[in-house]
Amino acid sequence: QEKQQELLNRNKRLRLRISDLESELKLAKRMGTKGQPRKAVDSLLSHDKIVLYGKKYAIVVEPFIDSNIFMKPAPQDATRASRSDARFSNFSEYKAGLINELYTYLSNEAEMKEQASGYAPFRDAVSANSETSTALHTIRSCAPVIFSDLNLPGELWPLNAATQRKESILVQSLLLFPEQEAPGIFLPIFYPGLVKDNNFLFMNEYLPKVR
């Protein structure tokens, strides 16, 4: 009798759990992948082209898409300006030349060029579909495996765990040398054993895993 009652109670709990899961599933279908309501499809955007051009941009133009190069008018002669010697005279000119590079890149796509100059959803869609964004997402999701030897807690890796990472002594030791207050160009994690020695820069066990 006692065993039977135990099974009945367990069955009741399972049915309640199934009901909860069904409710969560219905909610998930009405929400986006990150818990936000799904956005309506923008009929003005060509999704397939944006995915293609977004991913290729990091390879043929610049590794990181700067959202500031959008929402600006196209130069009169983007092709000439983007290849001029003056473009590479200093870093500021180089960054400014990215606007020219963008319109050169889109030179065969009149509609996309027009959207790049004044349609914010196009900017957001290209940035979201860049190869760099995909690569960073993949690396972040694989971070616990890549850095498994460091025995860092799993809760440090999510994007919203910035505060926990900042307060982690171990994480900070990977980013800052003892005498530093802010990260430099070359971080301790780039060196074997976290010891700065330019003869062994990048010669550690983590980079091959990222590659």
Short mmCIF file of N, CA, C and O in Angstrom, two decimals, residues 17-18 41 43 89 108 114 131 142 161 193 196 203:
data_model
loop_
_atom_site.label_atom_id
_atom_site.label_comp_id
_atom_site.label_asym_id
_atom_site.label_seq_id
_atom_site.Cartn_x
_atom_site.Cartn_y
_atom_site.Cartn_z
N ARG A 17 5.10 18.22 -13.85
CA ARG A 17 6.32 18.67 -14.54
C ARG A 17 6.11 18.73 -16.05
O ARG A 17 6.55 19.67 -16.73
N ILE A 18 5.42 17.74 -16.59
CA ILE A 18 5.11 17.73 -18.02
C ILE A 18 4.26 18.95 -18.39
O ILE A 18 4.47 19.60 -19.41
N VAL A 41 9.68 39.95 -39.79
CA VAL A 41 10.60 39.90 -40.92
C VAL A 41 10.57 41.23 -41.65
O VAL A 41 9.50 41.75 -41.98
N SER A 43 10.80 43.17 -44.75
CA SER A 43 10.68 42.89 -46.18
C SER A 43 11.65 43.71 -47.03
O SER A 43 11.88 43.40 -48.20
N SER A 89 48.21 56.87 -44.37
CA SER A 89 49.21 57.78 -43.79
C SER A 89 49.22 57.75 -42.28
O SER A 89 50.25 57.96 -41.65
N ASN A 108 28.60 46.59 -56.29
CA ASN A 108 27.72 45.92 -57.26
C ASN A 108 26.30 45.69 -56.73
O ASN A 108 25.50 45.02 -57.39
N GLU A 114 22.50 51.79 -50.81
CA GLU A 114 21.53 52.80 -50.34
C GLU A 114 21.12 52.53 -48.89
O GLU A 114 21.03 53.45 -48.07
N GLU A 131 31.06 37.29 -39.95
CA GLU A 131 31.80 36.08 -39.61
C GLU A 131 32.48 36.23 -38.25
O GLU A 131 32.61 35.28 -37.49
N CYS A 142 33.03 27.71 -26.46
CA CYS A 142 34.05 26.66 -26.28
C CYS A 142 35.09 27.03 -25.23
O CYS A 142 36.01 26.23 -24.97
N ALA A 161 28.57 37.86 -17.47
CA ALA A 161 29.32 37.61 -16.23
C ALA A 161 30.53 38.53 -16.10
O ALA A 161 31.53 38.17 -15.49
N GLY A 193 53.14 30.06 -19.24
CA GLY A 193 53.27 30.24 -17.81
C GLY A 193 52.97 31.64 -17.32
O GLY A 193 53.31 32.00 -16.19
N LYS A 196 56.19 37.07 -18.95
CA LYS A 196 56.47 37.88 -20.13
C LYS A 196 57.86 37.61 -20.67
O LYS A 196 58.86 37.83 -20.00
N MET A 203 53.37 31.52 -27.85
CA MET A 203 53.75 30.11 -27.84
C MET A 203 53.17 29.43 -26.60
O MET A 203 53.89 29.08 -25.66
#
